Structure formats: structure tokens, C-alpha cells
CSV table of C-alpha atoms and ligand atoms in Angstrom, one decimal:
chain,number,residue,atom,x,y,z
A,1,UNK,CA,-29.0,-18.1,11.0
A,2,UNK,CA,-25.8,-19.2,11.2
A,3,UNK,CA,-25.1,-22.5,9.7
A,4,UNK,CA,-21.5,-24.3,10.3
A,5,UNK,CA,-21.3,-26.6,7.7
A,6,UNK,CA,-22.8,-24.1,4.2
A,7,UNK,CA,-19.5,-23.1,3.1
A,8,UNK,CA,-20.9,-19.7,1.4
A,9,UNK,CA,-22.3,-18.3,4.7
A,10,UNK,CA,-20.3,-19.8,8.1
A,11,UNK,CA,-20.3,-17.7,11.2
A,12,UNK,CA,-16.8,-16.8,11.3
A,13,UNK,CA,-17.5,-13.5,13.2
A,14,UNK,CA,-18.0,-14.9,16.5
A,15,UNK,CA,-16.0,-17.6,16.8
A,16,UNK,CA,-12.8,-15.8,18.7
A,17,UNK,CA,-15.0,-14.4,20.9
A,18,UNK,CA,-15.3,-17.5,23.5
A,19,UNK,CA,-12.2,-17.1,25.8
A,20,UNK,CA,-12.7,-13.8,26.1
A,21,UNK,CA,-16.1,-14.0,27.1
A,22,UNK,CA,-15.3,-16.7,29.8
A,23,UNK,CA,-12.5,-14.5,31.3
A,24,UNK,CA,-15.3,-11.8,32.0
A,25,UNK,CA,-17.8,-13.8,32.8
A,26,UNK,CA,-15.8,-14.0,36.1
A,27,UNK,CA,-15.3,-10.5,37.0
A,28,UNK,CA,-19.2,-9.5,35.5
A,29,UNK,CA,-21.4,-7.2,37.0
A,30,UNK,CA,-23.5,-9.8,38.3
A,31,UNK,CA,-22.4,-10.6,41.5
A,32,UNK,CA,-25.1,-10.2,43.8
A,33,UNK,CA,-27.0,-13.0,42.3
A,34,UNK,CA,-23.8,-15.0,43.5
A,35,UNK,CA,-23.9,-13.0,47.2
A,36,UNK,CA,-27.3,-14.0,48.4
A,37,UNK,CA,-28.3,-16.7,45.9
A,38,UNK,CA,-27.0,-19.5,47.9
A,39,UNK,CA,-30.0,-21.0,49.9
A,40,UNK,CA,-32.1,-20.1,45.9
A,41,UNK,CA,-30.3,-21.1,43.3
A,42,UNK,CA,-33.1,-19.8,41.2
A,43,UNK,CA,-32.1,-16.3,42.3
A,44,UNK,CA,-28.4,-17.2,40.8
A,45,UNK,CA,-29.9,-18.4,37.7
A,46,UNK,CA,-31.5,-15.1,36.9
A,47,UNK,CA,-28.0,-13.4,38.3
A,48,UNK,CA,-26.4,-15.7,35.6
A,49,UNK,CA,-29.0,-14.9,32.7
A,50,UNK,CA,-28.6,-11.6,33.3
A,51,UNK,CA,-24.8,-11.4,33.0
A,52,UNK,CA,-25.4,-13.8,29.8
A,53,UNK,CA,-27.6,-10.5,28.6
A,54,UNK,CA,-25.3,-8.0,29.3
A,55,UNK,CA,-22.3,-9.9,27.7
A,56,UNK,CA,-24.5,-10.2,24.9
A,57,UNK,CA,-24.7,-6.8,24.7
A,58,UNK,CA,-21.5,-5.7,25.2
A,59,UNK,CA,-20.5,-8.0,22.5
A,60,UNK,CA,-23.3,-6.8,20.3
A,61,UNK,CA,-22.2,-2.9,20.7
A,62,UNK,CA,-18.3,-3.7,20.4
A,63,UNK,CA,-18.7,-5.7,17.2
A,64,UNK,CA,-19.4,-2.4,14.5
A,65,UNK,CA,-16.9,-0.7,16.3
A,66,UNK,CA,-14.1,-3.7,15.5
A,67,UNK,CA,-15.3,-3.9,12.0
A,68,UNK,CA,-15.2,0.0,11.7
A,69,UNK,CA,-11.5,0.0,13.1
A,70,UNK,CA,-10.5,-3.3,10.8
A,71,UNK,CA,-12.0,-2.7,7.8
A,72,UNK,CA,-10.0,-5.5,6.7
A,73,UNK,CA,-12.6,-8.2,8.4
A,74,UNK,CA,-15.5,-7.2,6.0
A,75,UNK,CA,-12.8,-7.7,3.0
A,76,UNK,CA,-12.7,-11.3,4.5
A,77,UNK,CA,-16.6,-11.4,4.8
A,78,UNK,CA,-17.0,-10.9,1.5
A,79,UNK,CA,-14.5,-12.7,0.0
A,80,UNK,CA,-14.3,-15.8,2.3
A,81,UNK,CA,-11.4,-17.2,0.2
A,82,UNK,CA,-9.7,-18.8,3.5
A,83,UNK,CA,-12.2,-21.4,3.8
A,84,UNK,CA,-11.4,-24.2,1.3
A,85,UNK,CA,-14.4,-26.8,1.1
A,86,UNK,CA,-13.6,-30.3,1.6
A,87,UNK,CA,-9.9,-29.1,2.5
A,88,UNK,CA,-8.8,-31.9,1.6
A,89,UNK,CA,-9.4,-31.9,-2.5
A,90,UNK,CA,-6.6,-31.9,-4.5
A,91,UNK,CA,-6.8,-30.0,-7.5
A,92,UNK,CA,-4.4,-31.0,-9.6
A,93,UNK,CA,-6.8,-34.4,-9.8
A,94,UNK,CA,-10.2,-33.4,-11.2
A,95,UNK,CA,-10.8,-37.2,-11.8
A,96,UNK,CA,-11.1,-37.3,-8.0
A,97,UNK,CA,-14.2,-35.1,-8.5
A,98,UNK,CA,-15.5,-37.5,-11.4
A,99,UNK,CA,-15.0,-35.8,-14.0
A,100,UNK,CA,-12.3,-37.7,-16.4
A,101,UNK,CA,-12.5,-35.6,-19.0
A,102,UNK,CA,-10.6,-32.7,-17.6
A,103,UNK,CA,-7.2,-30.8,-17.7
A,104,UNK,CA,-5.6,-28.8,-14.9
A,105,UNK,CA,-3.2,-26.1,-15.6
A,106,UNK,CA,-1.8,-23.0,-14.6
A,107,UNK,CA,-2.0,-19.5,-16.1
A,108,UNK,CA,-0.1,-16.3,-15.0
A,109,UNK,CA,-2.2,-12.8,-14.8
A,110,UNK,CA,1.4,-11.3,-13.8
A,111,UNK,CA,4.3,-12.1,-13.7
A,112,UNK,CA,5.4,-14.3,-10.6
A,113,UNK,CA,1.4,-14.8,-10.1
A,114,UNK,CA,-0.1,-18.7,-10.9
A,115,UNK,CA,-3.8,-19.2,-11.0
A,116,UNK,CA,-5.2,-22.9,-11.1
A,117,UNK,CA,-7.5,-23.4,-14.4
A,118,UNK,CA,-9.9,-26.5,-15.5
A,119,UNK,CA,-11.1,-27.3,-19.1
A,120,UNK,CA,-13.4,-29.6,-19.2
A,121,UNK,CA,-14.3,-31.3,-22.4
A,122,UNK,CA,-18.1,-31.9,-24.2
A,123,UNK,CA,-18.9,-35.0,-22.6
A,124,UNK,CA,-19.4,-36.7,-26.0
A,125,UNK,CA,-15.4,-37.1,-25.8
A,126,UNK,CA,-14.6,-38.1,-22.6
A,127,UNK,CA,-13.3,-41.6,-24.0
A,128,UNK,CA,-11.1,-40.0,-26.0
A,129,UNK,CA,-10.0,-37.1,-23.6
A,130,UNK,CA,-8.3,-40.6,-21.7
A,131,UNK,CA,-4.7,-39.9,-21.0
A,132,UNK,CA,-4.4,-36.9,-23.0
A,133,UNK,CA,-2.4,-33.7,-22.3
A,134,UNK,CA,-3.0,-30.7,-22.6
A,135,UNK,CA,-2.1,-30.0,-26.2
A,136,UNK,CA,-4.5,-32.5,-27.2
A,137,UNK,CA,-7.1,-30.2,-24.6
A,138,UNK,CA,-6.2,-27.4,-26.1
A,139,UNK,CA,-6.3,-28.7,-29.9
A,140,UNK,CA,-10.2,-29.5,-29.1
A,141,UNK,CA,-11.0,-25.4,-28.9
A,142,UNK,CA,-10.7,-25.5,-33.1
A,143,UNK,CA,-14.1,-27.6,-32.7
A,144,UNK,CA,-17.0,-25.6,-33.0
A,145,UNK,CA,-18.2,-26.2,-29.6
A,146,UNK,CA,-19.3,-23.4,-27.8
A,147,UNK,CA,-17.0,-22.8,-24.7
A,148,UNK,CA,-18.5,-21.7,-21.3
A,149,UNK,CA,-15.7,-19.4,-19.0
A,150,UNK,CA,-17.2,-20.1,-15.5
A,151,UNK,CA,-16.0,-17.6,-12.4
A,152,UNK,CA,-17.4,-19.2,-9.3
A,153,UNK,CA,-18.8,-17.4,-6.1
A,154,UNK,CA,-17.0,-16.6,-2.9
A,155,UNK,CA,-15.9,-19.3,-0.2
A,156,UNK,CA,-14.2,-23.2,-1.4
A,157,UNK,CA,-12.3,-23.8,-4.9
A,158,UNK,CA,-13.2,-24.7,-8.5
A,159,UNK,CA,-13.6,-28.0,-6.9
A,160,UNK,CA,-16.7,-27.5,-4.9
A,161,UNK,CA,-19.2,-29.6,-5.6
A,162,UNK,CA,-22.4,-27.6,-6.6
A,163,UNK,CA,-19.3,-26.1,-8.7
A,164,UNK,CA,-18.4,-29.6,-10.0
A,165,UNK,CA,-22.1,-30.7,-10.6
A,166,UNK,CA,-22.5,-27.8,-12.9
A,167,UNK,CA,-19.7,-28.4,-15.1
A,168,UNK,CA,-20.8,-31.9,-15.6
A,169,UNK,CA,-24.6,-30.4,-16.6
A,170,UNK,CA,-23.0,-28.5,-19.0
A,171,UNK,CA,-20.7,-30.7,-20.8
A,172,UNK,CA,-22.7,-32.8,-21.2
A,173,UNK,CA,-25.0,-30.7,-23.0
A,174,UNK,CA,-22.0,-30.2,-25.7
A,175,UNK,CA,-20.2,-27.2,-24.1
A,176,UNK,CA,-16.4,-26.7,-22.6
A,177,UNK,CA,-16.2,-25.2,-19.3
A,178,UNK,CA,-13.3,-23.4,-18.5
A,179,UNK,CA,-13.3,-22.9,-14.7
A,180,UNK,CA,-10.5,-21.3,-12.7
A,181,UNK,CA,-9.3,-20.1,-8.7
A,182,UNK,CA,-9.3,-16.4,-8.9
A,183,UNK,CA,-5.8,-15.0,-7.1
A,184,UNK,CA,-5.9,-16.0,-3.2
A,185,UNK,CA,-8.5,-19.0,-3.9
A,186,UNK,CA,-7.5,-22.8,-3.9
A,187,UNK,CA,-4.1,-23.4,-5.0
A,188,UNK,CA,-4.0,-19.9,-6.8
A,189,UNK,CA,-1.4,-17.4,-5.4
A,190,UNK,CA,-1.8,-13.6,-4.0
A,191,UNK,CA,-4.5,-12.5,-2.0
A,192,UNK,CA,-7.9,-11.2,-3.3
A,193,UNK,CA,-9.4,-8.1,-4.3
A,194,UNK,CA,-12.2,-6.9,-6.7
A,195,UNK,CA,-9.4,-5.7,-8.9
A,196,UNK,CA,-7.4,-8.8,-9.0
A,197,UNK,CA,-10.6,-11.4,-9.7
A,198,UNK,CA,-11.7,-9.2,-12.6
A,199,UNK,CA,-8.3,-9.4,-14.2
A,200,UNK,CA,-7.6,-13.1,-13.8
A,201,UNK,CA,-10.9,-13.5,-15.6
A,202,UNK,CA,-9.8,-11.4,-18.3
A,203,UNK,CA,-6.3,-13.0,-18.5
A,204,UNK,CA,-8.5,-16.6,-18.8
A,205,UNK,CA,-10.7,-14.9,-21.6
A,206,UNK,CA,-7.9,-13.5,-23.5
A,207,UNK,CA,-6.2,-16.7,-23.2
A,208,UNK,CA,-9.0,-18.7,-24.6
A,209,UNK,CA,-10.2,-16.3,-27.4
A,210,UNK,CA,-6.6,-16.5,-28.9
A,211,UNK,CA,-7.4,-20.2,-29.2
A,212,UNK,CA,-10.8,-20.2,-30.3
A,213,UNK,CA,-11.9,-19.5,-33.9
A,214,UNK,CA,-13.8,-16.7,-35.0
A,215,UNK,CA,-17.2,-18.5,-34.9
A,216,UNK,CA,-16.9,-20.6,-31.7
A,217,UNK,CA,-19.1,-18.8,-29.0
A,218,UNK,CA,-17.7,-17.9,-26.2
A,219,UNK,CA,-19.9,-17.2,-22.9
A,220,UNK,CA,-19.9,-15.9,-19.6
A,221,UNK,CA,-21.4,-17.9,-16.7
A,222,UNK,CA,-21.1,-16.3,-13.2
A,223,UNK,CA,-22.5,-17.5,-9.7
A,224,UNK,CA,-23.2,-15.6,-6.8
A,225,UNK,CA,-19.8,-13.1,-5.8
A,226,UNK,CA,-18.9,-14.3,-9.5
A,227,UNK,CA,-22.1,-12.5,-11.1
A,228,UNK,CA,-19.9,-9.3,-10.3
A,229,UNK,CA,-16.6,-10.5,-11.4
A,230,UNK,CA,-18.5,-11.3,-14.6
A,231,UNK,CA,-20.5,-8.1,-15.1
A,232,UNK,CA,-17.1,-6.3,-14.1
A,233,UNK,CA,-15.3,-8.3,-17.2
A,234,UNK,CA,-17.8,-8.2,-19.7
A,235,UNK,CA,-17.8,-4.4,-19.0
A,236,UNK,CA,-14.3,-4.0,-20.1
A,237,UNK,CA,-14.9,-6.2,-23.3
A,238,UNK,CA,-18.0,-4.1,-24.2
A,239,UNK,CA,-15.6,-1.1,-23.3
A,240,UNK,CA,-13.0,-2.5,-25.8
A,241,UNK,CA,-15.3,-3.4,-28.8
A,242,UNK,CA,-15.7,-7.0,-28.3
A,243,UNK,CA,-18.5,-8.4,-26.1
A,244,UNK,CA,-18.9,-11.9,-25.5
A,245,UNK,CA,-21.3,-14.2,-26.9
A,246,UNK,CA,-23.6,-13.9,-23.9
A,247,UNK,CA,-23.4,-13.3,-20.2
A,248,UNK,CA,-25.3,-15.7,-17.6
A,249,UNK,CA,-25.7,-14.6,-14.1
A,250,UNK,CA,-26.9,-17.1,-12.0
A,251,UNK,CA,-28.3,-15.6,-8.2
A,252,UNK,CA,-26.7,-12.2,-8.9
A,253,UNK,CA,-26.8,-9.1,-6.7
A,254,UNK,CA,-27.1,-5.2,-7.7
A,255,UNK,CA,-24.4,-4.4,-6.1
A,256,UNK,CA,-22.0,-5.6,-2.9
A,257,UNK,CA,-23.4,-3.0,0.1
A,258,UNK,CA,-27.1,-4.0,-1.2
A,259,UNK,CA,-25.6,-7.7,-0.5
A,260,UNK,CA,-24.4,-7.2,2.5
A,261,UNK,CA,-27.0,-5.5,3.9
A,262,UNK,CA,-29.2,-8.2,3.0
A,263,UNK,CA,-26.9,-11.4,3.8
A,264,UNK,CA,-27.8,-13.5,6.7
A,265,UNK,CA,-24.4,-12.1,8.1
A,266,UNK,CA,-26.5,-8.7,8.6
A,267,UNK,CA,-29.5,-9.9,10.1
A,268,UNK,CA,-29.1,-8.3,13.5
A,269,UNK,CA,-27.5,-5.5,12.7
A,270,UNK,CA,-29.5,-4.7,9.6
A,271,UNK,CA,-32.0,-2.0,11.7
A,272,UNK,CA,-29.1,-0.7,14.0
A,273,UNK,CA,-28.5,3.2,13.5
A,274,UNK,CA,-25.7,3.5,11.7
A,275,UNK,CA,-25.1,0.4,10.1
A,276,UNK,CA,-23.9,1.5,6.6
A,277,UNK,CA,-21.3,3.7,8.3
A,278,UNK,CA,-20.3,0.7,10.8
A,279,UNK,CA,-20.5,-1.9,8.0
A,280,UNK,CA,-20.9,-0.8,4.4
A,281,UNK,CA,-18.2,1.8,4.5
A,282,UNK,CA,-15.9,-0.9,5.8
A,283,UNK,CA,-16.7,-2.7,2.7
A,284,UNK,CA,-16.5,0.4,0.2
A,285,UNK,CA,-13.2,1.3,2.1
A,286,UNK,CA,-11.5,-2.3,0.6
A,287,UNK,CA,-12.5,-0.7,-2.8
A,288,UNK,CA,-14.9,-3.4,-3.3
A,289,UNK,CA,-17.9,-2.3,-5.5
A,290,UNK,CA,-19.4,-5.2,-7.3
A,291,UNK,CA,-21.4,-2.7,-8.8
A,292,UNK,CA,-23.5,-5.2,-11.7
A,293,UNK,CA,-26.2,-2.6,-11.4
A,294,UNK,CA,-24.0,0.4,-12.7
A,295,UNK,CA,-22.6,-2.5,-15.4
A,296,UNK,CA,-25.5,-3.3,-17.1
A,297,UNK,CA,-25.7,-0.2,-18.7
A,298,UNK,CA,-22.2,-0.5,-20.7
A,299,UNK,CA,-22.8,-3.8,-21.8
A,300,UNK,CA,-24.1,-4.8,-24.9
A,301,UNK,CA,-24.7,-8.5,-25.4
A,302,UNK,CA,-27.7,-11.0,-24.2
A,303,UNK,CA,-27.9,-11.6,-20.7
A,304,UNK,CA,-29.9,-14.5,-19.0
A,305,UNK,CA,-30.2,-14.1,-15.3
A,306,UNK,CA,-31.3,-17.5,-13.1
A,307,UNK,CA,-31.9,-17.3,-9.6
A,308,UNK,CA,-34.1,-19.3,-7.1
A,309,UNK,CA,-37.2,-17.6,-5.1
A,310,UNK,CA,-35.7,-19.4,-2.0
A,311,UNK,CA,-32.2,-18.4,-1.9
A,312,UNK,CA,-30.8,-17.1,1.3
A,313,UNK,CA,-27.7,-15.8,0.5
A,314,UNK,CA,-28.7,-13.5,-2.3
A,315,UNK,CA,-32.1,-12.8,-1.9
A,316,UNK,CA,-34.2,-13.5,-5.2
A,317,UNK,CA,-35.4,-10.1,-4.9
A,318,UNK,CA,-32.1,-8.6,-5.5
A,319,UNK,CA,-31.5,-10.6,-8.9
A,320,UNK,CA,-35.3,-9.2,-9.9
A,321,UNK,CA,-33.8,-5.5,-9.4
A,322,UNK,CA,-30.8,-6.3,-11.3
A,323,UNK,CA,-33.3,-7.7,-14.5
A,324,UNK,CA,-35.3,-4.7,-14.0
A,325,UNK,CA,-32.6,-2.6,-14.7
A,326,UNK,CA,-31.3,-4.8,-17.6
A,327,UNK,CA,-34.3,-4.6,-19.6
A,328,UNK,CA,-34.4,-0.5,-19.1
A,329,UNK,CA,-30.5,-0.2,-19.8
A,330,UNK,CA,-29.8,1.4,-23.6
A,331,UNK,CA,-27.0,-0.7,-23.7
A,332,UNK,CA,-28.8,-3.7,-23.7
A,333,UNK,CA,-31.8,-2.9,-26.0
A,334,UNK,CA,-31.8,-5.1,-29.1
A,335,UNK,CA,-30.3,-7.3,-26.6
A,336,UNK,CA,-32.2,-10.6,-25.4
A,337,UNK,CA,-32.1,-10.0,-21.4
A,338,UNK,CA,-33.9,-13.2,-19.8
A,339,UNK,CA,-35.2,-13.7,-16.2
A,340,UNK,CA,-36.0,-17.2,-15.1
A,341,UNK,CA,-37.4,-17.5,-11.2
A,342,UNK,CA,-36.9,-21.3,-9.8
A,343,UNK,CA,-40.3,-21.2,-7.7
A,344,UNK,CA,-39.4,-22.1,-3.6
A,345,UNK,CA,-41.3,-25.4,-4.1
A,346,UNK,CA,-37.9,-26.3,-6.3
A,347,UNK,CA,-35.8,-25.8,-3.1
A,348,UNK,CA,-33.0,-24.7,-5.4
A,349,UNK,CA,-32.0,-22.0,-2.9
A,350,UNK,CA,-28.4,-20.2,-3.2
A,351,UNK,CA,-26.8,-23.1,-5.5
A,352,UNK,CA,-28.4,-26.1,-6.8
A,353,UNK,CA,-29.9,-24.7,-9.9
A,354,UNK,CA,-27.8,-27.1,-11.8
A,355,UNK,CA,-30.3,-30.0,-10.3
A,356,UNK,CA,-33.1,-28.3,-12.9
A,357,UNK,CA,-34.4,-30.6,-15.2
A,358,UNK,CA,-35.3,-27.4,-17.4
A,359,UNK,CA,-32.1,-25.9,-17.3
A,360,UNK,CA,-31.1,-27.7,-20.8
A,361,UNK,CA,-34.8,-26.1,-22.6
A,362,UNK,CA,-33.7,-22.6,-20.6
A,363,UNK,CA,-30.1,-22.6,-22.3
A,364,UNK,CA,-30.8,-23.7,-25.6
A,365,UNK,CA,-33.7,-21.3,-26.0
A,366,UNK,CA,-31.9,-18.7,-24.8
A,367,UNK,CA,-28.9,-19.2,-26.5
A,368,UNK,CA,-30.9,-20.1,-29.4
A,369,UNK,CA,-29.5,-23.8,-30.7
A,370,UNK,CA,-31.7,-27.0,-30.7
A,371,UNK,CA,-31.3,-28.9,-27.5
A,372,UNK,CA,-28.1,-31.0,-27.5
A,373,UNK,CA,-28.5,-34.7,-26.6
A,374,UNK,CA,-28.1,-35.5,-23.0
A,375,UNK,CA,-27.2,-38.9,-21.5
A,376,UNK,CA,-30.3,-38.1,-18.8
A,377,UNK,CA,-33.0,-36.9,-20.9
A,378,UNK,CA,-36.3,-38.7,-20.0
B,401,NAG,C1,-16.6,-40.2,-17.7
B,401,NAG,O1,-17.4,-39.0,-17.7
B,401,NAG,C2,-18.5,-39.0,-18.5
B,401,NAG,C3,-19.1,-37.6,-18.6
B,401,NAG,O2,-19.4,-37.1,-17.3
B,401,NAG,C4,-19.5,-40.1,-18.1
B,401,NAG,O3,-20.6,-40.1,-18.9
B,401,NAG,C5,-18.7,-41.4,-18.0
B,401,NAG,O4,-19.6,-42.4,-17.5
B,401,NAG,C6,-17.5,-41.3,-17.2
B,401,NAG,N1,-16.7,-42.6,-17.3
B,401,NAG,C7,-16.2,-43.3,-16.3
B,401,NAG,C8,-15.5,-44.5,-16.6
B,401,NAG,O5,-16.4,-42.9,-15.2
């Protein structure tokens, strides 16, 4: 259940525990397996297993009462920003992630506040993209190459490498991909919050649709945590009379309690009385809503939603809800709204979709161009 080394879903709730377990192991209630266990030590191993049980216990009971008292933990839960995977990537050096055709630069939301930002060129230039700056980056936008505004998922940087992977897919199926660290992720400043991710994205958007001409589509592609960012965005630029060219979630959620009840965080807690008090409030109390399912029906532009049958994280069934809902929301009639399921077989779980050999026939048919060359096309 708990896997160390996935990035998107560590077990950083009971890892502080340890000491404090040891320290009452000693004074437990389980001395009289230690009083007359001597001559059996078979005796003092049920005297120990039961003190393991009750420990277990008391740690299982005191846990919904911490979270209750610091809401603040479930904020870190969900947002998970603290854990930057491989640590050691520096982001001002996307060639150290391969890709050579790609500018790092900084943009400021507010005043005071930096966020780190990628552009990544259509592959088809990356000879020429060599030892350019970023006016020459920013000169390619007058092309009429469609331009991709990714807003990754919780946990790591916009250097991770299912992120990285991705990017590469998609340049070199003749988009740019304009990636960046929300506030409080990589070398971004501030600290995170709903409000704060959803307005870096629109500062990014803004930014790019003042250097982009009139016919250059312009799409949203959000991943996991990001699927809500981007429903959250495209929101506003439905509210404001200018929707994007289209909207891709890929393993989105309906909203963030239905998440969290069904992340493998929850697992053991999922049945307990009182676990939406204990553990959703927490979460609704950091003013963090996610709320995709509410979104769908104020936006008006197609949608394409991608999510694998074996994902763990975000459970496909989750993503099926949130299509359901698409296709019945007014907004979106007259709208394409697209559902492709990566059957288990795939082993595409939470974020490997990029791997698809399909995905190029899936994009170009929903966004409705013939398929661009690829250097891997078979
Ligand atoms: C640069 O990146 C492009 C696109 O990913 C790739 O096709 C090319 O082989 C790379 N060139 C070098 C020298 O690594």
C-alpha cells in the first residue's frame, strides 16, 4: 500500500511515529508476558505481539484526531510539493533531462513571486533551437504550431520524468509545451494553495496568448492534481469569454474529498465512522475544492479525458464519473467530450500513458488535424 520510492503516493504519515513508539514500547501494558515468560519465551512472544497490537491501535485511533487538530497535514497530503523527485535535478538545465530544445525562464504571478517555466520547441527544430535564447524561443510562438500549456500533478517538479517523457511525445508530434512549477513547487517561490496554482496557470496562459496569433491553438493538458488546476482555469476563461482551444485531462478526479477518500492514503481509514469529519473536512477546511465536477458545467470547449483502468492513485472509475458528467453538462453540448480507457493489460497505471503507441491517432482525431510525422512511427 505504501510504496517508498512512487513519488505521487509515499507514506509520509507514519514516518515520525518510530521514536515515539519505541519509548512506549517500554512502559506498555504488556508486562506480564515479561513477568512469567522467562522459562517460555513463547509466552513473551505473544506478550510482545500483543503490545505490537495495541500500539497499533493506539496509533490507528490517535491519527484522525492529529489530522482533525492540524488540518494543515492533509494540505500537505494533497499537495505533496516538499518532495522533489530526483532532488538532485537542476532546472535551470533541461538538457540534463534530454531535451535540447528547451528554454528555462521565470515568470512572476505577483509581484516579488518567481515561478520556474519550460518551452519546449516542435521537435522538427531542435537543430536550430541550439544555443538560442529566449527571444529566438519566444519569436517561434508566431509559427502556427499549436502550443500545449501543461500543469503537472502533485509531488516532484516540471522535471519529473513521466513529466519529461510526455513533453518529448508531444513535441515531437509538432506541438510546444509550455510547462511550469506552480508556487511552492521546484525552484518556484511561496507556498501552495488551490488558489495560488490556478492563478499561476492563468498568469502562464495570459502570458502566452499575448504572444500567440489569433489562429495558433492553444490547449490545456492537465495530469492527475493538475486535471483540477486545469478545469479550475479553463473555468475562468469560459467565465471571461475566451475558452481555450481544448482541455485534456489525463487520470482526472471529480472532485478532491472523492480523491481522497479513494487514494491509497485512505485505505484503512476509508470504513471508519467518521471519516469525512476526521479527514475530508480537514481537507475542505484548507479551502481546497478541486471541484472538476462542479467545472464542467461552465465550460464550453472540447474536452478529451485519458485515464488508465489500472491506475491506483486516481481510480479509473472516478475519471468515468467525471466524463459522465461532461457529456450531460449544457455547457459542453455541441462540444466534442472524449473518453479513452487504457485497458489494465496496458499497465499504464497512474502516469505512463505517454508510453501509448496510440496516443498520436487519439490526439489528432480528437483535435481534428492529420497525424503529424513522428521520428518513431512504425
Ligand atoms: C535533440 O532532441 C531531439 C528531439 O527530442 C532528438 O530527436 C535529437 O536526437 C536530440 N539530439 C541530440 C544531439 O541529442
Amino acid at each position: 500500500m505504501r510504496k517508498r520510492n512512487n513519488p505521487e503516493d509515499s507514506g509520509t504519515l507514519l514516518d515520525r511515529r518510530d521514536p515515539d513508539l519505541k519509548q512506549r514500547d517500554r512502559q506498555g501494558p504488556g508486562g506480564e508476558a515479561g513477568g512469567m515468560g522467562k522459562p517460555f519465551s513463547r509466552l513473551g512472544l505473544v506478550g510482545k505481539m500483543k503490545r505490537m497490537i495495541l500500539w497499533l491501535l493506539v496509533v490507528y485511533v490517535s491519527i484522525p484526531f492529529i489530522v482533525k487538530l492540524c488540518p494543515s497535514i492533509q494540505a500537505k497530503l494533497v499537495f505533496l510539493n516538499f518532495m522533489r523527485m530526483p532532488d538532485f535535478i537542476d532546472l535551470k538545465r533541461p538538457l540534463d533531462q534530454g531535451l535540447n530544445h528547451t528554454h528555462n525562464f521565470y515568470l512572476e504571478p505577483e509581484t516579488g513571486l518567481k515561478i520556474g517555466v519550460w518551452h519546449t520547441v516542435p521537435a522538427q527544430m531542435w537543430r536550430e533551437a541550439q544555443g538560442k535564447r529566449g527571444d529566438w524561443y519566444d519569436s517561434t510562438f508566431s509559427s502556427t504550431h499549436s502550443v500545449i500549456l501543461y500543469l503537472h500533478g502533485n509531488a516532484g517538479t516540471r522535471g519529473g520524468d513521466h513529466r519529461v517523457q510526455l513533453y518529448k511525445v508531444l513535441s515531437s508530434l509538432g506541438h510546444h509545451v509550455v510547462t511550469f512549477d506552480y508556487r511552492g513547487w521546484g525552484d518556484s517561490d511561496g507556498s501552495p494553495s488551490e488558489g495560488g496554482m490556478t492563478s499561476d496557470a492563468l498568469c502562464v496562459y495570459d502570458w502566452l496568448k499575448q504572444r500567440l496569433n489569433d489562429k495558433t491553438p492553444l490547449y490545456i493538458w492537465g495530469h492527475s492534481l493538475g486535471t483540477g488546476v486545469a478545469t479550475n482555469l479553463v473555468r475562468r476563461l469560459c467565465d471571461r469569454g475566451s475558452p481555450p482551444d481544448a482541455l485534456i485531462l489525463e487520470s482526472p478526479f471529480t472532485n478532491i474529498r472523492e480523491e481522497a477518500r479513494n487514494h491509497p492514503f485512505s485505505m484503512v481509514y476509508r470504513y471508519l465512522p467518521g471519516f469525512d469529519w476526521f479527514f475530508l473536512d480537514a481537507i475542505t477546511a484548507n479551502n481546497i475544492c478541486f471541484a472538476s465536477d462542479e467545472n464542467v458545467n461552465h465550460i464550453s470547449c472540447p474536452v478529451l479525458i485519458l485515464h488508465a483502468e489500472d491506475d491506483a492513485v486516481v481510480p479509473f472509475h472516478l475519471g468515468k464519473k467525471l466524463y459522465n458528467m461532461a457529456s450531460q453538462s449544457k455547457s459542453l453540448s455541441g462540444h466534442k467530450v472524449h473518453f479513452v480507457p487504457f485497458p489494465s493489460a496496458l499497465a499504464y497505471r497512474h502516469k505512463f500513458i505517454y508510453r501509448s503507441p496510440e496516443l498520436p491517432n487519439i490526439l489528432s482525431d480528437f483535435f481534428g488535424s492529420a497525424p503529424q510525422q513522428t521520428d518513431d512511427s512504425t
